[in-house]
mmCIF file with all atom_site columns, C-alpha atoms in Angstrom:
data_model
loop_
_atom_site.group_PDB
_atom_site.id
_atom_site.type_symbol
_atom_site.label_atom_id
_atom_site.label_alt_id
_atom_site.label_comp_id
_atom_site.label_asym_id
_atom_site.label_entity_id
_atom_site.label_seq_id
_atom_site.pdbx_PDB_ins_code
_atom_site.Cartn_x
_atom_site.Cartn_y
_atom_site.Cartn_z
_atom_site.occupancy
_atom_site.B_iso_or_equiv
_atom_site.pdbx_formal_charge
_atom_site.auth_seq_id
_atom_site.auth_comp_id
_atom_site.auth_asym_id
_atom_site.auth_atom_id
_atom_site.pdbx_PDB_model_num
ATOM 1   C CA . GLY A 1 1   ? 0.000  0.000  0.000  1.00 0.00 ? 1467 GLY A CA 1
ATOM 2   C CA . ILE A 1 2   ? 0.875  3.665  0.147  1.00 0.00 ? 1468 ILE A CA 1
ATOM 3   C CA . TRP A 1 3   ? 2.483  3.241  3.575  1.00 0.00 ? 1469 TRP A CA 1
ATOM 4   C CA . SER A 1 4   ? 5.162  0.823  2.398  1.00 0.00 ? 1470 SER A CA 1
ATOM 5   C CA . ALA A 1 5   ? 5.740  2.888  -0.750 1.00 0.00 ? 1471 ALA A CA 1
ATOM 6   C CA . ALA A 1 6   ? 6.229  6.005  1.411  1.00 0.00 ? 1472 ALA A CA 1
ATOM 7   C CA . ARG A 1 7   ? 8.473  4.127  3.841  1.00 0.00 ? 1473 ARG A CA 1
ATOM 8   C CA . ASP A 1 8   ? 10.622 2.935  0.932  1.00 0.00 ? 1474 ASP A CA 1
ATOM 9   C CA . GLY A 1 9   ? 10.756 6.336  -0.792 1.00 0.00 ? 1475 GLY A CA 1
ATOM 10  C CA . ASP A 1 10  ? 9.033  5.017  -3.922 1.00 0.00 ? 1476 ASP A CA 1
ATOM 11  C CA . GLU A 1 11  ? 7.713  8.289  -5.400 1.00 0.00 ? 1477 GLU A CA 1
ATOM 12  C CA . PRO A 1 12  ? 6.213  6.803  -8.597 1.00 0.00 ? 1478 PRO A CA 1
ATOM 13  C CA . ARG A 1 13  ? 4.271  4.211  -6.572 1.00 0.00 ? 1479 ARG A CA 1
ATOM 14  C CA . VAL A 1 14  ? 3.090  6.807  -4.038 1.00 0.00 ? 1480 VAL A CA 1
ATOM 15  C CA . LEU A 1 15  ? 1.862  8.993  -6.906 1.00 0.00 ? 1481 LEU A CA 1
ATOM 16  C CA . GLN A 1 16  ? 0.121  6.042  -8.555 1.00 0.00 ? 1482 GLN A CA 1
ATOM 17  C CA . LEU A 1 17  ? -1.639 5.126  -5.305 1.00 0.00 ? 1483 LEU A CA 1
ATOM 18  C CA . LEU A 1 18  ? -2.660 8.731  -4.653 1.00 0.00 ? 1484 LEU A CA 1
ATOM 19  C CA . GLU A 1 19  ? -4.122 9.007  -8.143 1.00 0.00 ? 1485 GLU A CA 1
ATOM 20  C CA . ARG A 1 20  ? -6.025 5.771  -7.664 1.00 0.00 ? 1486 ARG A CA 1
ATOM 21  C CA . ARG A 1 21  ? -7.288 6.287  -4.098 1.00 0.00 ? 1487 ARG A CA 1
ATOM 22  C CA . GLY A 1 22  ? -6.643 9.953  -3.429 1.00 0.00 ? 1488 GLY A CA 1
ATOM 23  C CA . GLU A 1 23  ? -6.510 10.016 0.392  1.00 0.00 ? 1489 GLU A CA 1
ATOM 24  C CA . PRO A 1 24  ? -2.983 11.005 1.482  1.00 0.00 ? 1490 PRO A CA 1
ATOM 25  C CA . SER A 1 25  ? -3.727 11.075 5.237  1.00 0.00 ? 1491 SER A CA 1
ATOM 26  C CA . GLN A 1 26  ? -5.363 7.663  5.589  1.00 0.00 ? 1492 GLN A CA 1
ATOM 27  C CA . PRO A 1 27  ? -3.728 5.873  8.548  1.00 0.00 ? 1493 PRO A CA 1
ATOM 28  C CA . ASP A 1 28  ? -2.672 2.245  8.403  1.00 0.00 ? 1494 ASP A CA 1
ATOM 29  C CA . LEU A 1 29  ? -3.801 -0.308 11.000 1.00 0.00 ? 1495 LEU A CA 1
ATOM 30  C CA . ALA A 1 30  ? -1.089 0.912  13.402 1.00 0.00 ? 1496 ALA A CA 1
ATOM 31  C CA . GLY A 1 31  ? -2.346 4.499  13.086 1.00 0.00 ? 1497 GLY A CA 1
ATOM 32  C CA . TYR A 1 32  ? 0.537  5.861  10.996 1.00 0.00 ? 1498 TYR A CA 1
ATOM 33  C CA . THR A 1 33  ? 0.057  7.876  7.814  1.00 0.00 ? 1499 THR A CA 1
ATOM 34  C CA . ALA A 1 34  ? 2.253  7.709  4.731  1.00 0.00 ? 1500 ALA A CA 1
ATOM 35  C CA . LEU A 1 35  ? 3.714  11.074 5.800  1.00 0.00 ? 1501 LEU A CA 1
ATOM 36  C CA . HIS A 1 36  ? 4.792  9.568  9.142  1.00 0.00 ? 1502 HIS A CA 1
ATOM 37  C CA . TYR A 1 37  ? 6.691  6.823  7.306  1.00 0.00 ? 1503 TYR A CA 1
ATOM 38  C CA . ALA A 1 38  ? 8.258  9.136  4.713  1.00 0.00 ? 1504 ALA A CA 1
ATOM 39  C CA . SER A 1 39  ? 9.251  11.633 7.431  1.00 0.00 ? 1505 SER A CA 1
ATOM 40  C CA . ARG A 1 40  ? 10.820 8.978  9.629  1.00 0.00 ? 1506 ARG A CA 1
ATOM 41  C CA . ASN A 1 41  ? 12.903 7.673  6.742  1.00 0.00 ? 1507 ASN A CA 1
ATOM 42  C CA . GLY A 1 42  ? 13.927 11.078 5.367  1.00 0.00 ? 1508 GLY A CA 1
ATOM 43  C CA . HIS A 1 43  ? 12.232 10.733 1.984  1.00 0.00 ? 1509 HIS A CA 1
ATOM 44  C CA . LEU A 1 44  ? 11.950 14.427 1.128  1.00 0.00 ? 1510 LEU A CA 1
ATOM 45  C CA . GLY A 1 45  ? 10.469 13.906 -2.338 1.00 0.00 ? 1511 GLY A CA 1
ATOM 46  C CA . VAL A 1 46  ? 7.717  11.635 -1.029 1.00 0.00 ? 1512 VAL A CA 1
ATOM 47  C CA . CYS A 1 47  ? 6.979  14.114 1.765  1.00 0.00 ? 1513 CYS A CA 1
ATOM 48  C CA . GLN A 1 48  ? 6.689  16.942 -0.787 1.00 0.00 ? 1514 GLN A CA 1
ATOM 49  C CA . LEU A 1 49  ? 4.373  14.866 -2.952 1.00 0.00 ? 1515 LEU A CA 1
ATOM 50  C CA . LEU A 1 50  ? 2.136  13.890 -0.031 1.00 0.00 ? 1516 LEU A CA 1
ATOM 51  C CA . LEU A 1 51  ? 1.926  17.474 1.236  1.00 0.00 ? 1517 LEU A CA 1
ATOM 52  C CA . GLN A 1 52  ? 1.139  18.780 -2.267 1.00 0.00 ? 1518 GLN A CA 1
ATOM 53  C CA . ARG A 1 53  ? -1.709 16.266 -2.398 1.00 0.00 ? 1519 ARG A CA 1
ATOM 54  C CA . GLY A 1 54  ? -3.136 17.477 0.916  1.00 0.00 ? 1520 GLY A CA 1
ATOM 55  C CA . ALA A 1 55  ? -1.542 15.210 3.530  1.00 0.00 ? 1521 ALA A CA 1
ATOM 56  C CA . ARG A 1 56  ? -2.071 16.586 7.023  1.00 0.00 ? 1522 ARG A CA 1
ATOM 57  C CA . CYS A 1 57  ? 1.274  17.576 8.546  1.00 0.00 ? 1523 CYS A CA 1
ATOM 58  C CA . ASP A 1 58  ? -0.354 17.467 12.001 1.00 0.00 ? 1524 ASP A CA 1
ATOM 59  C CA . ALA A 1 59  ? -1.633 13.871 11.728 1.00 0.00 ? 1525 ALA A CA 1
ATOM 60  C CA . ARG A 1 60  ? -1.149 11.940 14.970 1.00 0.00 ? 1526 ARG A CA 1
ATOM 61  C CA . THR A 1 61  ? -0.336 8.326  15.735 1.00 0.00 ? 1527 THR A CA 1
ATOM 62  C CA . PRO A 1 62  ? -2.152 6.623  18.636 1.00 0.00 ? 1528 PRO A CA 1
ATOM 63  C CA . GLY A 1 63  ? 0.829  7.716  20.774 1.00 0.00 ? 1529 GLY A CA 1
ATOM 64  C CA . GLY A 1 64  ? 0.434  11.319 19.665 1.00 0.00 ? 1530 GLY A CA 1
ATOM 65  C CA . ALA A 1 65  ? 3.480  11.481 17.378 1.00 0.00 ? 1531 ALA A CA 1
ATOM 66  C CA . THR A 1 66  ? 3.359  13.813 14.393 1.00 0.00 ? 1532 THR A CA 1
ATOM 67  C CA . PRO A 1 67  ? 5.439  13.507 11.219 1.00 0.00 ? 1533 PRO A CA 1
ATOM 68  C CA . LEU A 1 68  ? 7.650  16.282 12.662 1.00 0.00 ? 1534 LEU A CA 1
ATOM 69  C CA . HIS A 1 69  ? 8.298  14.169 15.778 1.00 0.00 ? 1535 HIS A CA 1
ATOM 70  C CA . ARG A 1 70  ? 9.363  11.275 13.530 1.00 0.00 ? 1536 ARG A CA 1
ATOM 71  C CA . ALA A 1 71  ? 11.665 13.402 11.346 1.00 0.00 ? 1537 ALA A CA 1
ATOM 72  C CA . SER A 1 72  ? 13.173 15.066 14.429 1.00 0.00 ? 1538 SER A CA 1
ATOM 73  C CA . TYR A 1 73  ? 13.947 11.829 16.242 1.00 0.00 ? 1539 TYR A CA 1
ATOM 74  C CA . CYS A 1 74  ? 15.610 10.413 13.123 1.00 0.00 ? 1540 CYS A CA 1
ATOM 75  C CA . GLY A 1 75  ? 17.591 13.557 12.288 1.00 0.00 ? 1541 GLY A CA 1
ATOM 76  C CA . HIS A 1 76  ? 16.049 14.553 8.960  1.00 0.00 ? 1542 HIS A CA 1
ATOM 77  C CA . LEU A 1 77  ? 16.658 18.310 8.774  1.00 0.00 ? 1543 LEU A CA 1
ATOM 78  C CA . ALA A 1 78  ? 15.303 18.926 5.255  1.00 0.00 ? 1544 ALA A CA 1
ATOM 79  C CA . VAL A 1 79  ? 12.095 17.036 6.045  1.00 0.00 ? 1545 VAL A CA 1
ATOM 80  C CA . ALA A 1 80  ? 11.652 19.016 9.278  1.00 0.00 ? 1546 ALA A CA 1
ATOM 81  C CA . GLN A 1 81  ? 12.147 22.289 7.366  1.00 0.00 ? 1547 GLN A CA 1
ATOM 82  C CA . LEU A 1 82  ? 9.544  21.199 4.813  1.00 0.00 ? 1548 LEU A CA 1
ATOM 83  C CA . LEU A 1 83  ? 7.036  20.233 7.503  1.00 0.00 ? 1549 LEU A CA 1
ATOM 84  C CA . LEU A 1 84  ? 7.527  23.551 9.324  1.00 0.00 ? 1550 LEU A CA 1
ATOM 85  C CA . ALA A 1 85  ? 7.023  25.403 6.026  1.00 0.00 ? 1551 ALA A CA 1
ATOM 86  C CA . HIS A 1 86  ? 3.705  23.556 5.658  1.00 0.00 ? 1552 HIS A CA 1
ATOM 87  C CA . GLY A 1 87  ? 2.538  24.613 9.106  1.00 0.00 ? 1553 GLY A CA 1
ATOM 88  C CA . ALA A 1 88  ? 3.648  21.755 11.339 1.00 0.00 ? 1554 ALA A CA 1
ATOM 89  C CA . ASP A 1 89  ? 3.502  22.785 15.005 1.00 0.00 ? 1555 ASP A CA 1
ATOM 90  C CA . PRO A 1 90  ? 6.894  22.293 16.675 1.00 0.00 ? 1556 PRO A CA 1
ATOM 91  C CA . ALA A 1 91  ? 5.227  22.695 20.087 1.00 0.00 ? 1557 ALA A CA 1
ATOM 92  C CA . ALA A 1 92  ? 2.899  19.727 19.512 1.00 0.00 ? 1558 ALA A CA 1
ATOM 93  C CA . THR A 1 93  ? 3.461  17.097 22.187 1.00 0.00 ? 1559 THR A CA 1
ATOM 94  C CA . ASP A 1 94  ? 3.148  13.326 22.081 1.00 0.00 ? 1560 ASP A CA 1
ATOM 95  C CA . GLU A 1 95  ? 1.587  11.216 24.843 1.00 0.00 ? 1561 GLU A CA 1
ATOM 96  C CA . ASP A 1 96  ? 4.813  11.609 26.869 1.00 0.00 ? 1562 ASP A CA 1
ATOM 97  C CA . GLY A 1 97  ? 4.550  15.396 26.604 1.00 0.00 ? 1563 GLY A CA 1
ATOM 98  C CA . ARG A 1 98  ? 7.568  15.611 24.328 1.00 0.00 ? 1564 ARG A CA 1
ATOM 99  C CA . THR A 1 99  ? 7.984  18.145 21.549 1.00 0.00 ? 1565 THR A CA 1
ATOM 100 C CA . SER A 1 100 ? 10.041 17.744 18.401 1.00 0.00 ? 1566 SER A CA 1
ATOM 101 C CA . LEU A 1 101 ? 12.847 19.608 20.202 1.00 0.00 ? 1567 LEU A CA 1
ATOM 102 C CA . HIS A 1 102 ? 12.837 16.961 22.952 1.00 0.00 ? 1568 HIS A CA 1
ATOM 103 C CA . LYS A 1 103 ? 13.173 14.279 20.249 1.00 0.00 ? 1569 LYS A CA 1
ATOM 104 C CA . ALA A 1 104 ? 15.991 16.042 18.380 1.00 0.00 ? 1570 ALA A CA 1
ATOM 105 C CA . ALA A 1 105 ? 17.864 16.923 21.592 1.00 0.00 ? 1571 ALA A CA 1
ATOM 106 C CA . GLU A 1 106 ? 17.630 13.389 22.959 1.00 0.00 ? 1572 GLU A CA 1
ATOM 107 C CA . GLN A 1 107 ? 19.219 12.047 19.775 1.00 0.00 ? 1573 GLN A CA 1
ATOM 108 C CA . GLY A 1 108 ? 21.922 14.726 19.567 1.00 0.00 ? 1574 GLY A CA 1
ATOM 109 C CA . HIS A 1 109 ? 20.770 16.305 16.298 1.00 0.00 ? 1575 HIS A CA 1
ATOM 110 C CA . ARG A 1 110 ? 22.431 19.758 16.538 1.00 0.00 ? 1576 ARG A CA 1
ATOM 111 C CA . GLU A 1 111 ? 21.121 21.283 13.315 1.00 0.00 ? 1577 GLU A CA 1
ATOM 112 C CA . LEU A 1 112 ? 17.561 20.292 14.146 1.00 0.00 ? 1578 LEU A CA 1
ATOM 113 C CA . CYS A 1 113 ? 17.847 21.680 17.673 1.00 0.00 ? 1579 CYS A CA 1
ATOM 114 C CA . ALA A 1 114 ? 19.164 24.955 16.254 1.00 0.00 ? 1580 ALA A CA 1
ATOM 115 C CA . LEU A 1 115 ? 16.328 25.047 13.699 1.00 0.00 ? 1581 LEU A CA 1
ATOM 116 C CA . PHE A 1 116 ? 13.654 24.595 16.360 1.00 0.00 ? 1582 PHE A CA 1
ATOM 117 C CA . LEU A 1 117 ? 15.221 27.150 18.694 1.00 0.00 ? 1583 LEU A CA 1
ATOM 118 C CA . ARG A 1 118 ? 15.369 29.732 15.865 1.00 0.00 ? 1584 ARG A CA 1
ATOM 119 C CA . HIS A 1 119 ? 11.796 28.956 14.832 1.00 0.00 ? 1585 HIS A CA 1
ATOM 120 C CA . SER A 1 120 ? 10.295 28.848 18.340 1.00 0.00 ? 1586 SER A CA 1
ATOM 121 C CA . PRO A 1 121 ? 12.665 29.823 21.189 1.00 0.00 ? 1587 PRO A CA 1
ATOM 122 C CA . ALA A 1 122 ? 9.961  29.033 23.779 1.00 0.00 ? 1588 ALA A CA 1
ATOM 123 C CA . LEU A 1 123 ? 10.282 25.312 22.959 1.00 0.00 ? 1589 LEU A CA 1
ATOM 124 C CA . ALA A 1 124 ? 13.328 25.154 25.240 1.00 0.00 ? 1590 ALA A CA 1
ATOM 125 C CA . SER A 1 125 ? 11.119 25.726 28.288 1.00 0.00 ? 1591 SER A CA 1
ATOM 126 C CA . ILE A 1 126 ? 8.380  23.171 27.525 1.00 0.00 ? 1592 ILE A CA 1
ATOM 127 C CA . CYS A 1 127 ? 8.414  20.316 30.028 1.00 0.00 ? 1593 CYS A CA 1
ATOM 128 C CA . ASP A 1 128 ? 7.423  16.760 29.150 1.00 0.00 ? 1594 ASP A CA 1
ATOM 129 C CA . ALA A 1 129 ? 5.071  14.607 31.249 1.00 0.00 ? 1595 ALA A CA 1
ATOM 130 C CA . LYS A 1 130 ? 7.914  13.921 33.697 1.00 0.00 ? 1596 LYS A CA 1
ATOM 131 C CA . GLY A 1 131 ? 8.737  17.618 34.077 1.00 0.00 ? 1597 GLY A CA 1
ATOM 132 C CA . ARG A 1 132 ? 11.848 17.519 31.892 1.00 0.00 ? 1598 ARG A CA 1
ATOM 133 C CA . ARG A 1 133 ? 12.826 20.269 29.479 1.00 0.00 ? 1599 ARG A CA 1
ATOM 134 C CA . PRO A 1 134 ? 14.660 19.395 26.253 1.00 0.00 ? 1600 PRO A CA 1
ATOM 135 C CA . ARG A 1 135 ? 17.954 20.317 27.993 1.00 0.00 ? 1601 ARG A CA 1
ATOM 136 C CA . ASP A 1 136 ? 17.263 17.674 30.655 1.00 0.00 ? 1602 ASP A CA 1
ATOM 137 C CA . VAL A 1 137 ? 16.979 14.837 28.124 1.00 0.00 ? 1603 VAL A CA 1
ATOM 138 C CA . ALA A 1 138 ? 19.579 16.143 25.667 1.00 0.00 ? 1604 ALA A CA 1
ATOM 139 C CA . ASP A 1 139 ? 22.561 14.231 24.390 1.00 0.00 ? 1605 ASP A CA 1
ATOM 140 C CA . PRO A 1 140 ? 25.760 15.896 25.701 1.00 0.00 ? 1606 PRO A CA 1
ATOM 141 C CA . GLU A 1 141 ? 26.586 16.922 22.112 1.00 0.00 ? 1607 GLU A CA 1
ATOM 142 C CA . VAL A 1 142 ? 23.717 19.428 22.045 1.00 0.00 ? 1608 VAL A CA 1
ATOM 143 C CA . GLN A 1 143 ? 23.339 20.543 25.664 1.00 0.00 ? 1609 GLN A CA 1
ATOM 144 C CA . ASP A 1 144 ? 25.235 23.798 25.039 1.00 0.00 ? 1610 ASP A CA 1
ATOM 145 C CA . LEU A 1 145 ? 22.582 24.855 22.508 1.00 0.00 ? 1611 LEU A CA 1
ATOM 146 C CA . LEU A 1 146 ? 19.895 24.431 25.140 1.00 0.00 ? 1612 LEU A CA 1
ATOM 147 C CA . ASP A 1 147 ? 21.615 26.238 28.004 1.00 0.00 ? 1613 ASP A CA 1
ATOM 148 C CA . THR A 1 148 ? 19.652 29.316 28.950 1.00 0.00 ? 1614 THR A CA 1
#
């Protein structure tokens, strides 16, 4: 289906499936959309195609993760920039209360942390469900960016 095509970065197949079925934000049985899979795997072209066809950049998994959470955790800067340009909310939290900055900081993705802090400086002060700011969960490689 479209989910495996998006996961694999198969743009022609994604386009074919969109033209046949037309619903870019349909979740699979696990609750993930094609945009979640493409974002997680860094497939910029597939993400662009899905967004052009109306995929919701704020779609949520059962655990509350957005495509931006997935791209942030996996370190895909260009995908994160694209999602932000399409209105993704970097302050959106998952069921653990974590933002995309929490995800990027935890994994040590410097460029993503810098992007989020430029875009929304207030993200640095958002606490997760356990009361931790992004600085508190950050990989040592990025802690200096989050010092306030």
